[in-house]
Coordinates of C-alpha atoms (C1' of nucleotides) in Angstrom, one line a residue:
Chain Z
M1 CA -5.4 -36.4 19.9
D2 CA -8.2 -34.5 18.5
K3 CA -7.3 -31.7 19.2
S4 CA -3.4 -31.8 18.9
S5 CA -4.2 -32.3 15.5
N6 CA -7.0 -29.1 14.5
T7 CA -4.3 -27.3 16.8
S8 CA -2.0 -28.7 14.3
R9 CA -4.2 -28.8 10.5
S10 CA -4.9 -24.7 11.9
S11 CA -1.0 -23.7 11.5
K12 CA -1.1 -25.2 8.4
L13 CA -3.9 -22.0 7.3
P14 CA -2.5 -19.2 7.4
L15 CA -5.1 -17.4 6.1
Q16 CA -7.2 -18.0 9.8
G17 CA -7.0 -14.7 11.7
A18 CA -3.5 -13.0 9.1
G19 CA -6.2 -11.9 7.2
G20 CA -6.5 -12.7 3.4
Y21 CA -6.5 -11.5 0.2
A22 CA -8.1 -12.2 -3.5
I23 CA -7.5 -10.7 -6.4
V24 CA -10.0 -10.1 -8.8
D25 CA -8.7 -9.7 -12.5
C26 CA -10.7 -8.5 -15.1
N27 CA -10.1 -11.9 -17.8
S28 CA -8.8 -9.4 -21.4
F29 CA -9.8 -6.7 -19.7
Y30 CA -10.5 -3.9 -23.7
C31 CA -11.8 -6.5 -25.2
S32 CA -14.4 -8.2 -23.0
C33 CA -15.5 -3.7 -22.5
E34 CA -16.0 -4.1 -26.7
R35 CA -17.6 -6.8 -26.4
V36 CA -20.8 -6.0 -23.6
F37 CA -22.1 -4.4 -27.0
Y38 CA -21.1 -6.5 -29.4
P39 CA -22.6 -9.9 -28.1
D40 CA -22.1 -10.8 -31.9
L41 CA -18.1 -11.5 -30.9
W42 CA -18.0 -14.1 -28.4
N43 CA -15.9 -16.5 -28.6
K44 CA -14.4 -14.6 -31.8
P45 CA -10.9 -13.5 -31.9
I46 CA -10.6 -10.0 -31.0
V47 CA -7.5 -7.4 -29.8
V48 CA -7.7 -3.5 -28.9
L49 CA -5.1 -1.3 -29.4
S50 CA -2.9 1.5 -28.0
N51 CA -2.9 5.4 -28.4
N52 CA -1.6 6.0 -31.6
D53 CA -2.2 2.3 -32.5
G54 CA 0.7 1.9 -32.2
C55 CA 0.6 -1.8 -29.7
I56 CA -1.8 -5.1 -28.8
I57 CA -3.2 -3.7 -24.7
S58 CA -5.6 -6.4 -25.2
R59 CA -6.4 -9.5 -26.6
S60 CA -9.2 -11.9 -26.0
D61 CA -7.8 -15.9 -26.1
E62 CA -9.0 -16.8 -30.0
A63 CA -6.3 -14.1 -30.8
K64 CA -3.4 -15.4 -28.1
D65 CA -4.5 -18.5 -29.5
L66 CA -3.8 -17.2 -33.1
G67 CA -0.7 -16.6 -31.7
V68 CA -1.1 -12.3 -31.8
K69 CA 1.5 -11.6 -28.3
M70 CA 0.8 -8.9 -26.1
A71 CA 2.0 -5.6 -25.9
G72 CA 3.8 -6.1 -29.6
P73 CA 3.2 -3.9 -32.3
Y74 CA 0.5 -4.2 -34.3
F75 CA 2.2 -4.3 -37.9
Q76 CA 4.4 -7.3 -37.2
S77 CA 0.9 -9.4 -35.7
K78 CA -0.4 -6.9 -38.8
Y79 CA -0.4 -10.9 -41.0
V80 CA -2.2 -12.5 -38.7
I81 CA -5.0 -10.7 -37.2
E82 CA -6.0 -10.0 -41.3
K83 CA -5.5 -13.2 -42.5
N84 CA -7.7 -14.6 -39.2
N85 CA -10.4 -12.1 -39.4
V86 CA -9.9 -10.6 -36.1
K87 CA -11.6 -7.6 -35.1
V88 CA -10.0 -4.5 -34.3
F89 CA -10.5 -1.4 -31.5
S90 CA -8.9 1.2 -31.0
S91 CA -8.8 1.8 -27.6
N92 CA -12.4 3.9 -26.1
Y93 CA -11.4 5.2 -22.7
H94 CA -14.6 6.5 -21.9
L95 CA -15.4 3.4 -22.0
Y96 CA -13.4 1.2 -19.8
G97 CA -13.7 3.9 -17.9
D98 CA -16.6 3.3 -17.4
M99 CA -17.0 -0.3 -16.6
S100 CA -13.8 -0.6 -15.1
M101 CA -15.9 1.7 -11.7
R102 CA -19.4 -0.3 -12.5
V103 CA -17.3 -3.9 -11.5
M104 CA -15.3 -2.4 -9.4
D105 CA -19.0 -0.8 -7.4
T106 CA -19.8 -4.3 -7.6
L107 CA -17.2 -5.2 -5.8
R108 CA -17.7 -3.4 -2.9
A109 CA -20.9 -3.7 -2.3
L110 CA -20.3 -7.7 -2.7
V111 CA -17.4 -7.1 0.2
G112 CA -17.5 -3.6 2.0
K113 CA -16.6 -0.5 1.0
E114 CA -13.7 -0.7 3.3
N115 CA -12.2 -3.9 2.2
V116 CA -11.2 -2.6 -1.3
E117 CA -8.7 -1.5 -3.0
V118 CA -8.7 -0.6 -6.2
Y119 CA -5.3 -1.5 -7.3
S120 CA -5.5 -1.3 -11.4
V121 CA -8.8 -0.3 -14.4
D122 CA -8.6 -3.8 -14.4
E123 CA -8.1 -5.3 -11.1
A124 CA -8.7 -4.2 -7.3
F125 CA -7.7 -6.7 -4.2
L126 CA -9.7 -8.3 -1.7
N127 CA -9.5 -8.4 2.3
L128 CA -11.0 -11.6 3.3
E129 CA -10.8 -11.5 7.0
K130 CA -13.8 -11.0 7.7
I131 CA -14.3 -14.2 5.6
P132 CA -14.9 -17.6 7.8
F133 CA -12.1 -20.0 6.2
D134 CA -14.4 -23.1 5.2
E135 CA -16.7 -20.6 3.1
I136 CA -14.0 -18.9 1.1
E137 CA -14.0 -21.1 -1.5
K138 CA -17.3 -20.9 -2.2
F139 CA -17.3 -16.4 -2.1
A140 CA -14.6 -16.6 -4.3
H141 CA -16.4 -18.1 -7.0
K142 CA -19.8 -16.2 -5.9
I143 CA -17.3 -13.0 -6.9
R144 CA -17.0 -14.1 -10.2
E145 CA -20.2 -14.8 -10.8
T146 CA -22.3 -11.6 -9.3
V147 CA -19.0 -9.6 -10.6
E148 CA -20.0 -11.5 -14.9
Q149 CA -24.0 -11.6 -13.8
W150 CA -23.7 -7.3 -13.1
T151 CA -21.3 -6.5 -15.5
G152 CA -21.2 -8.6 -19.0
I153 CA -17.8 -8.9 -17.5
S154 CA -15.9 -11.2 -17.1
V155 CA -13.1 -11.8 -13.8
S156 CA -10.8 -14.2 -12.5
V157 CA -9.6 -14.7 -8.7
G158 CA -6.9 -15.5 -6.7
V159 CA -6.9 -15.8 -2.8
A160 CA -3.6 -16.3 -1.1
P161 CA -2.6 -14.6 2.6
T162 CA -0.8 -12.5 1.2
K163 CA -0.7 -10.0 -2.3
T164 CA 1.9 -11.3 -4.1
L165 CA 0.6 -15.4 -3.3
A166 CA -2.9 -14.2 -4.9
K167 CA -0.8 -12.6 -7.8
I168 CA 0.1 -16.4 -8.6
A169 CA -2.7 -18.0 -7.5
N170 CA -4.7 -15.5 -9.8
H171 CA -2.2 -15.9 -12.9
I172 CA -3.3 -20.3 -12.5
A173 CA -6.1 -19.3 -12.5
K174 CA -5.9 -18.1 -15.5
K175 CA -3.6 -19.7 -17.6
D176 CA -6.6 -23.5 -17.0
K177 CA -9.9 -21.3 -17.3
A178 CA -12.0 -24.8 -18.2
K179 CA -10.3 -26.9 -14.9
T180 CA -9.4 -23.8 -12.6
K181 CA -13.3 -22.2 -13.0
C182 CA -11.0 -19.6 -12.8
V183 CA -10.8 -19.1 -9.4
T184 CA -7.7 -20.2 -7.4
L185 CA -7.6 -20.9 -3.5
L186 CA -2.8 -20.9 -2.4
I187 CA -3.9 -21.8 1.3
T188 CA -2.2 -24.4 2.1
E189 CA 1.5 -24.6 2.9
E190 CA 1.3 -28.3 0.3
E191 CA -0.1 -26.1 -2.5
Q192 CA 2.6 -23.3 -2.2
Q193 CA 4.9 -25.4 -1.5
R194 CA 4.2 -26.7 -5.0
V195 CA 3.0 -23.8 -7.1
L196 CA 6.1 -21.8 -5.8
K197 CA 8.0 -24.3 -7.7
Q198 CA 6.6 -25.1 -10.7
T199 CA 6.5 -20.3 -11.2
R200 CA 9.6 -19.4 -12.6
V201 CA 10.7 -16.1 -11.0
N202 CA 9.7 -13.1 -14.0
G203 CA 6.7 -14.4 -12.7
I204 CA 6.4 -13.4 -9.2
W205 CA 4.6 -9.9 -8.6
G206 CA 7.6 -7.4 -9.0
V207 CA 10.8 -9.2 -10.4
G208 CA 10.3 -7.5 -13.1
G209 CA 13.8 -8.2 -16.7
A210 CA 16.7 -6.8 -14.5
Y211 CA 15.9 -8.6 -11.0
A212 CA 15.4 -11.5 -12.9
N213 CA 18.6 -11.7 -15.1
K214 CA 20.4 -11.0 -12.3
L215 CA 18.5 -14.4 -10.0
I216 CA 18.9 -16.2 -13.3
N217 CA 22.7 -15.7 -13.5
W218 CA 22.4 -16.9 -9.3
G219 CA 21.0 -19.4 -10.4
I220 CA 18.1 -18.6 -8.2
T221 CA 14.8 -19.9 -11.0
S222 CA 11.9 -20.4 -9.0
A223 CA 9.8 -18.5 -6.9
W224 CA 10.7 -21.5 -4.2
D225 CA 14.4 -20.3 -4.6
L226 CA 13.7 -17.2 -3.6
R227 CA 11.6 -17.5 -1.4
N228 CA 14.0 -19.5 0.7
M229 CA 17.2 -17.0 0.7
P230 CA 17.8 -15.2 3.3
E231 CA 15.9 -12.0 4.0
E232 CA 19.6 -10.2 4.7
W233 CA 20.6 -10.8 1.2
A234 CA 18.0 -9.8 -0.3
H235 CA 17.7 -7.0 1.5
A236 CA 21.6 -6.5 -0.5
N237 CA 21.0 -7.2 -4.2
M238 CA 17.0 -6.9 -4.5
G239 CA 16.7 -3.1 -3.7
G240 CA 16.7 -2.8 -0.2
V241 CA 13.4 -3.3 1.7
V242 CA 11.4 -3.7 -1.0
G243 CA 13.0 -7.5 -1.6
V244 CA 12.7 -8.3 1.8
R245 CA 9.0 -7.1 1.8
L246 CA 8.9 -10.1 -1.1
I247 CA 10.2 -12.8 0.3
K248 CA 8.2 -12.5 2.6
E249 CA 5.5 -12.2 1.0
L250 CA 5.9 -15.8 -0.9
R251 CA 6.5 -17.3 2.3
G252 CA 3.1 -16.9 3.4
E253 CA 4.0 -13.2 5.8
P254 CA 2.2 -11.0 4.6
S255 CA 4.2 -7.4 4.0
I256 CA 2.2 -5.4 1.7
V257 CA -1.1 -4.7 3.3
M258 CA -4.5 -2.8 1.9
K259 CA -3.5 0.8 0.7
K260 CA -6.2 3.1 1.4
E261 CA -8.5 4.5 -1.2
L262 CA -8.4 7.5 -2.7
E263 CA -5.0 8.5 -2.3
E264 CA -4.5 11.0 -4.1
K265 CA -1.9 11.3 -6.4
K266 CA 2.0 12.6 -6.2
M267 CA 2.4 12.6 -10.1
I268 CA 0.4 13.9 -13.1
A269 CA 0.5 13.2 -16.3
T270 CA 0.4 13.5 -19.8
T271 CA 1.8 12.5 -22.7
R272 CA 1.3 10.6 -26.4
M273 CA 2.8 10.2 -29.5
F274 CA 2.6 12.2 -32.3
G275 CA 0.2 10.8 -34.8
R276 CA 4.0 12.2 -37.7
L277 CA 6.1 13.5 -37.0
V278 CA 6.7 16.8 -36.0
T279 CA 9.1 20.0 -36.2
D280 CA 7.5 22.9 -35.9
L281 CA 7.7 24.8 -32.4
Y282 CA 4.3 25.9 -33.0
E283 CA 3.1 23.2 -33.7
L284 CA 5.0 21.8 -31.1
K285 CA 3.0 23.9 -28.4
E286 CA -0.5 23.2 -29.1
A287 CA 1.0 19.7 -28.4
V288 CA 2.2 20.9 -24.7
A289 CA -0.8 23.6 -24.5
T290 CA -3.1 20.7 -25.8
Y291 CA -1.6 18.1 -22.3
T292 CA -1.1 21.8 -20.6
S293 CA -5.2 21.3 -19.8
R294 CA -5.1 17.7 -19.7
A295 CA -3.0 17.8 -17.3
A296 CA -4.3 20.3 -15.0
E297 CA -7.7 19.1 -15.1
K298 CA -6.8 15.9 -13.7
L299 CA -5.3 18.5 -11.4
R300 CA -9.1 19.8 -11.0
R301 CA -10.9 16.5 -10.5
Q302 CA -8.8 15.7 -7.2
H303 CA -8.7 18.9 -6.0
S304 CA -5.1 19.7 -6.3
A305 CA -2.4 21.7 -7.4
A306 CA 0.9 21.9 -8.8
K307 CA 4.0 23.6 -7.6
T308 CA 6.5 22.1 -10.3
V309 CA 6.0 22.6 -13.9
S310 CA 8.5 19.8 -17.0
V311 CA 7.6 19.4 -20.2
F312 CA 9.6 16.8 -22.2
I313 CA 9.8 15.7 -25.8
V314 CA 11.8 12.6 -28.0
P315 CA 12.7 13.8 -31.0
K316 CA 13.2 10.2 -33.4
E317 CA 15.3 8.2 -33.1
E318 CA 18.7 8.3 -35.2
S319 CA 20.8 5.0 -35.9
H320 CA 19.2 2.5 -37.5
S321 CA 19.6 0.2 -34.8
T322 CA 17.0 -3.1 -34.8
D323 CA 16.1 -2.5 -31.7
F324 CA 13.1 0.1 -31.1
S325 CA 14.9 2.7 -28.9
H326 CA 13.2 6.4 -28.3
G327 CA 15.7 8.9 -29.3
P328 CA 16.8 11.2 -26.6
T329 CA 14.4 12.4 -24.1
K330 CA 15.2 16.3 -23.7
S331 CA 13.4 17.3 -19.9
A332 CA 13.1 20.2 -18.9
Y333 CA 11.1 21.9 -15.1
I334 CA 10.5 24.8 -13.2
T335 CA 9.4 25.6 -10.1
L336 CA 6.4 27.8 -10.2
P337 CA 6.5 30.2 -6.8
S338 CA 2.9 29.0 -5.8
A339 CA 1.5 25.9 -6.7
T340 CA -1.7 25.8 -9.1
S341 CA -4.2 24.1 -11.1
F342 CA -5.1 26.8 -13.3
T343 CA -4.8 26.4 -16.4
N344 CA -3.3 29.1 -18.2
E345 CA -0.6 30.1 -15.2
L346 CA 0.5 26.0 -15.5
I347 CA 0.4 27.0 -20.5
G348 CA 2.7 29.9 -20.1
P349 CA 5.9 29.1 -18.4
A350 CA 5.5 24.7 -20.2
M351 CA 5.1 27.3 -23.4
K352 CA 8.6 29.1 -22.0
L353 CA 9.6 25.9 -21.1
L354 CA 9.2 23.7 -24.7
E355 CA 11.8 27.0 -26.4
D356 CA 13.8 26.5 -24.2
I357 CA 14.7 22.5 -25.4
F358 CA 13.1 22.6 -29.0
E359 CA 15.6 22.1 -31.4
N360 CA 15.1 23.2 -34.7
G361 CA 15.7 20.7 -37.1
R362 CA 15.0 17.7 -35.5
E363 CA 11.3 15.3 -35.3
Y364 CA 9.8 14.9 -33.0
K365 CA 7.5 12.1 -31.7
K366 CA 6.6 12.4 -28.7
A367 CA 6.2 14.7 -25.8
G368 CA 4.7 15.0 -22.4
V369 CA 3.6 17.4 -19.8
M370 CA 4.5 16.3 -15.8
L371 CA 2.9 18.4 -13.1
S372 CA 4.5 17.1 -10.2
S373 CA 5.1 18.8 -6.1
I374 CA 1.2 18.7 -5.5
V375 CA -0.5 19.5 -1.7
P376 CA -4.0 19.9 -1.5
D377 CA -6.0 23.2 -2.8
E378 CA -8.2 24.3 -0.3
S379 CA -4.6 24.6 0.8
I380 CA -2.5 26.6 -1.4
Q381 CA 0.5 28.1 0.4
G382 CA 0.0 32.1 -1.1
N383 CA 2.9 34.3 -1.3
F384 CA 3.2 37.1 -0.4
F385 CA 4.3 39.4 -3.6
L386 CA 1.7 37.8 -6.0
A387 CA -2.0 39.1 -6.1
E388 CA -4.0 36.1 -5.0
S389 CA -5.7 34.8 -7.9
K390 CA -8.6 35.8 -8.2
G391 CA -12.4 33.4 -7.5
T392 CA -13.1 35.3 -11.6
N393 CA -10.6 32.3 -12.9
R394 CA -11.6 29.7 -9.1
F395 CA -15.5 30.2 -11.9
L396 CA -13.7 30.2 -15.2
M397 CA -12.5 25.9 -14.8
S398 CA -14.9 25.1 -13.3
A399 CA -17.1 26.4 -15.5
V400 CA -14.4 24.9 -18.6
D401 CA -14.3 21.9 -16.8
N402 CA -18.2 21.1 -17.0
V403 CA -19.2 22.6 -20.2
N404 CA -15.9 20.0 -21.1
F405 CA -17.4 17.2 -19.3
S406 CA -20.9 17.5 -20.3
M407 CA -20.7 17.7 -24.3
R408 CA -17.7 17.4 -25.9
D409 CA -13.9 17.1 -25.4
D410 CA -12.9 20.6 -26.0
A411 CA -15.7 22.2 -27.0
V412 CA -13.9 25.2 -25.0
K413 CA -10.9 25.6 -24.9
F414 CA -7.2 27.8 -24.9
C415 CA -6.6 29.3 -27.9
S416 CA -3.1 28.3 -28.0
S417 CA -4.4 24.9 -27.7
G418 CA -5.2 25.0 -31.4
V419 CA -7.9 24.0 -34.0
N420 CA -6.2 22.4 -36.2
K421 CA -4.5 19.1 -34.0
D422 CA -3.1 18.0 -37.7
W423 CA -0.2 16.6 -35.1
K424 CA -2.6 14.1 -32.5
M425 CA -2.9 10.8 -32.1
R426 CA -4.3 8.0 -34.9
Q427 CA -8.1 5.9 -34.0
E428 CA -8.4 4.3 -36.7
Y429 CA -10.9 2.0 -35.1
R430 CA -12.8 3.4 -31.9
S431 CA -15.6 2.0 -31.4
K432 CA -18.6 4.0 -29.9
R433 CA -18.9 5.4 -26.4
H434 CA -22.3 4.1 -25.9
S435 CA -21.9 3.6 -21.7
T436 CA -20.5 7.3 -21.6
R437 CA -22.2 9.3 -24.7
W438 CA -25.6 9.3 -25.0
D439 CA -25.8 10.3 -28.7
E440 CA -23.5 6.9 -29.2
L441 CA -25.5 4.7 -26.9
R442 CA -26.3 1.2 -28.5
E443 CA -29.4 1.1 -31.0
V444 CA -32.0 -2.2 -30.7
R445 CA -34.2 -2.5 -32.8
Chain C
dT1 C1' 6.0 3.5 -43.1
dC2 C1' 4.1 2.1 -37.7
dT3 C1' 6.0 0.4 -30.6
dG4 C1' 2.0 3.4 -24.8
dG5 C1' -0.2 6.4 -21.2
dG6 C1' 0.3 6.4 -17.3
dG7 C1' 1.7 5.6 -12.1
dT8 C1' 4.5 4.0 -6.9
dC9 C1' 8.2 3.4 -4.5
dC10 C1' 13.2 3.4 -2.9
dT11 C1' 17.8 4.4 -2.7
dA12 C1' 22.0 7.1 -2.6
dG13 C1' 24.0 11.3 -3.1
dG14 C1' 24.4 16.0 -2.2
dA15 C1' 23.8 20.5 0.6
dC16 C1' 22.8 23.1 4.1
dC17 C1' 22.4 22.8 9.2
dC18 C1' 23.9 23.5 14.0
Chain H
dT1 C1' 48.8 20.6 16.6
dC2 C1' 44.3 18.9 17.4
dT3 C1' 39.9 19.7 12.4
dG4 C1' 32.8 15.9 14.2
dG5 C1' 29.1 14.0 13.6
dG6 C1' 24.5 13.1 13.3
dG7 C1' 19.9 15.0 11.2
dT8 C1' 16.7 16.7 6.9
dC9 C1' 16.0 17.8 2.9
dC10 C1' 15.1 17.2 -2.5
dT11 C1' 17.6 15.2 -6.0
dA12 C1' 18.3 11.7 -9.7
dG13 C1' 17.7 7.5 -11.0
dG14 C1' 16.6 3.1 -11.9
dA15 C1' 12.9 -0.8 -10.6
dC16 C1' 9.2 -2.4 -10.8
dC17 C1' 3.3 -2.0 -11.6
dC18 C1' -1.2 -2.1 -15.7

DNA sequence: TCTGGGGTCCTAGGACCC
DNA sequence: TCTGGGGTCCTAGGACCC
């Protein structure tokens, strides 16, 4: 009797043997980073803006309570923000990148490097396979406490047998922090059923706006409804294997496994909105050359080379509709005779592409460069008909990278990048780069 | 006046090959 | 008179993520 009840109990614990996942997600990450260096802003409403100070991309709970909308345009919330004395920051990616590294290093110290998958700047999946079942809850709290102690960043932790369920658990942990203490486990089938019934389809990881609308039209409104649909149906209606995986994950069958870290990017892009409309080809060239330099740096940082360069420009929309939309994007790409990571070999083709798509008399608001068909640098295929790139070129590139990294952005650059940069984005409220620049260290008096 | 900047994966369909 | 079919590679586009 004892034995059989044990078996039936463990069959309800899919975490055992099947592995289990935690998702650790930083709370209001960018805002938290700013607060680490401005402790007086603790408990005060603050927001962080996107590049160009366009949108709100991070809000503290206090700002959220004031009704400041996430991902909404800044100007729409400006009134509320000013009236309530909300502190506003432009985004400071040097700072966030560095803080992110510290958080991830802490997680690696806790569960081992091989059990951490960095999912985004502020999120990581952990494989908790090796943690005994009855210690998982305690361990989840330990993760939260340690990260906060070591880095000053508060996080929420969701634990479940699959990544998709862990995401849902994390959502709950974040929603009612006082009650959950930022940790939620979704382990037994009873808990899963209860929670999935309360979760709307648009709250599921992997269901975006397009599928959410379709699902609701079909009368599938909760995550529980979706979980109970047949796999064949998902295959036919929700993007093939993607839909099948999603349903399995909701049922507790792990179908999205841990990814190895440090996989090389298959595409590298640098794109920006301008600080104002640009009509002049010469100015566009400055911008595109600058973006090409940036993209090439990213390429070299991962020791890769690219064979395809594409350039796009976005004109101001012509209609005056109330919905926000871009004008028709113009783009063009070229396949290079051989893969390269040298800025000077990429800028030329990029300039040519820009000339091809540029139209005189139009006003442009955005441009970008994308590098793709990426291969590892050491295996760059030589092209028989081209002279080999000279060693001096490689030497020059690494010298430029070193100077730019250790001094200021763009201390050394190619002439085509321009020196005025009148078009560059607005960043009126950027905090100092306390953790990555000696001259911007926080002072304690 | 003012609306970010990256990325990934998957599928369908066409070109081409034998 | 009868006129294949399977495989691979590539690209465009759609969907998603934070």
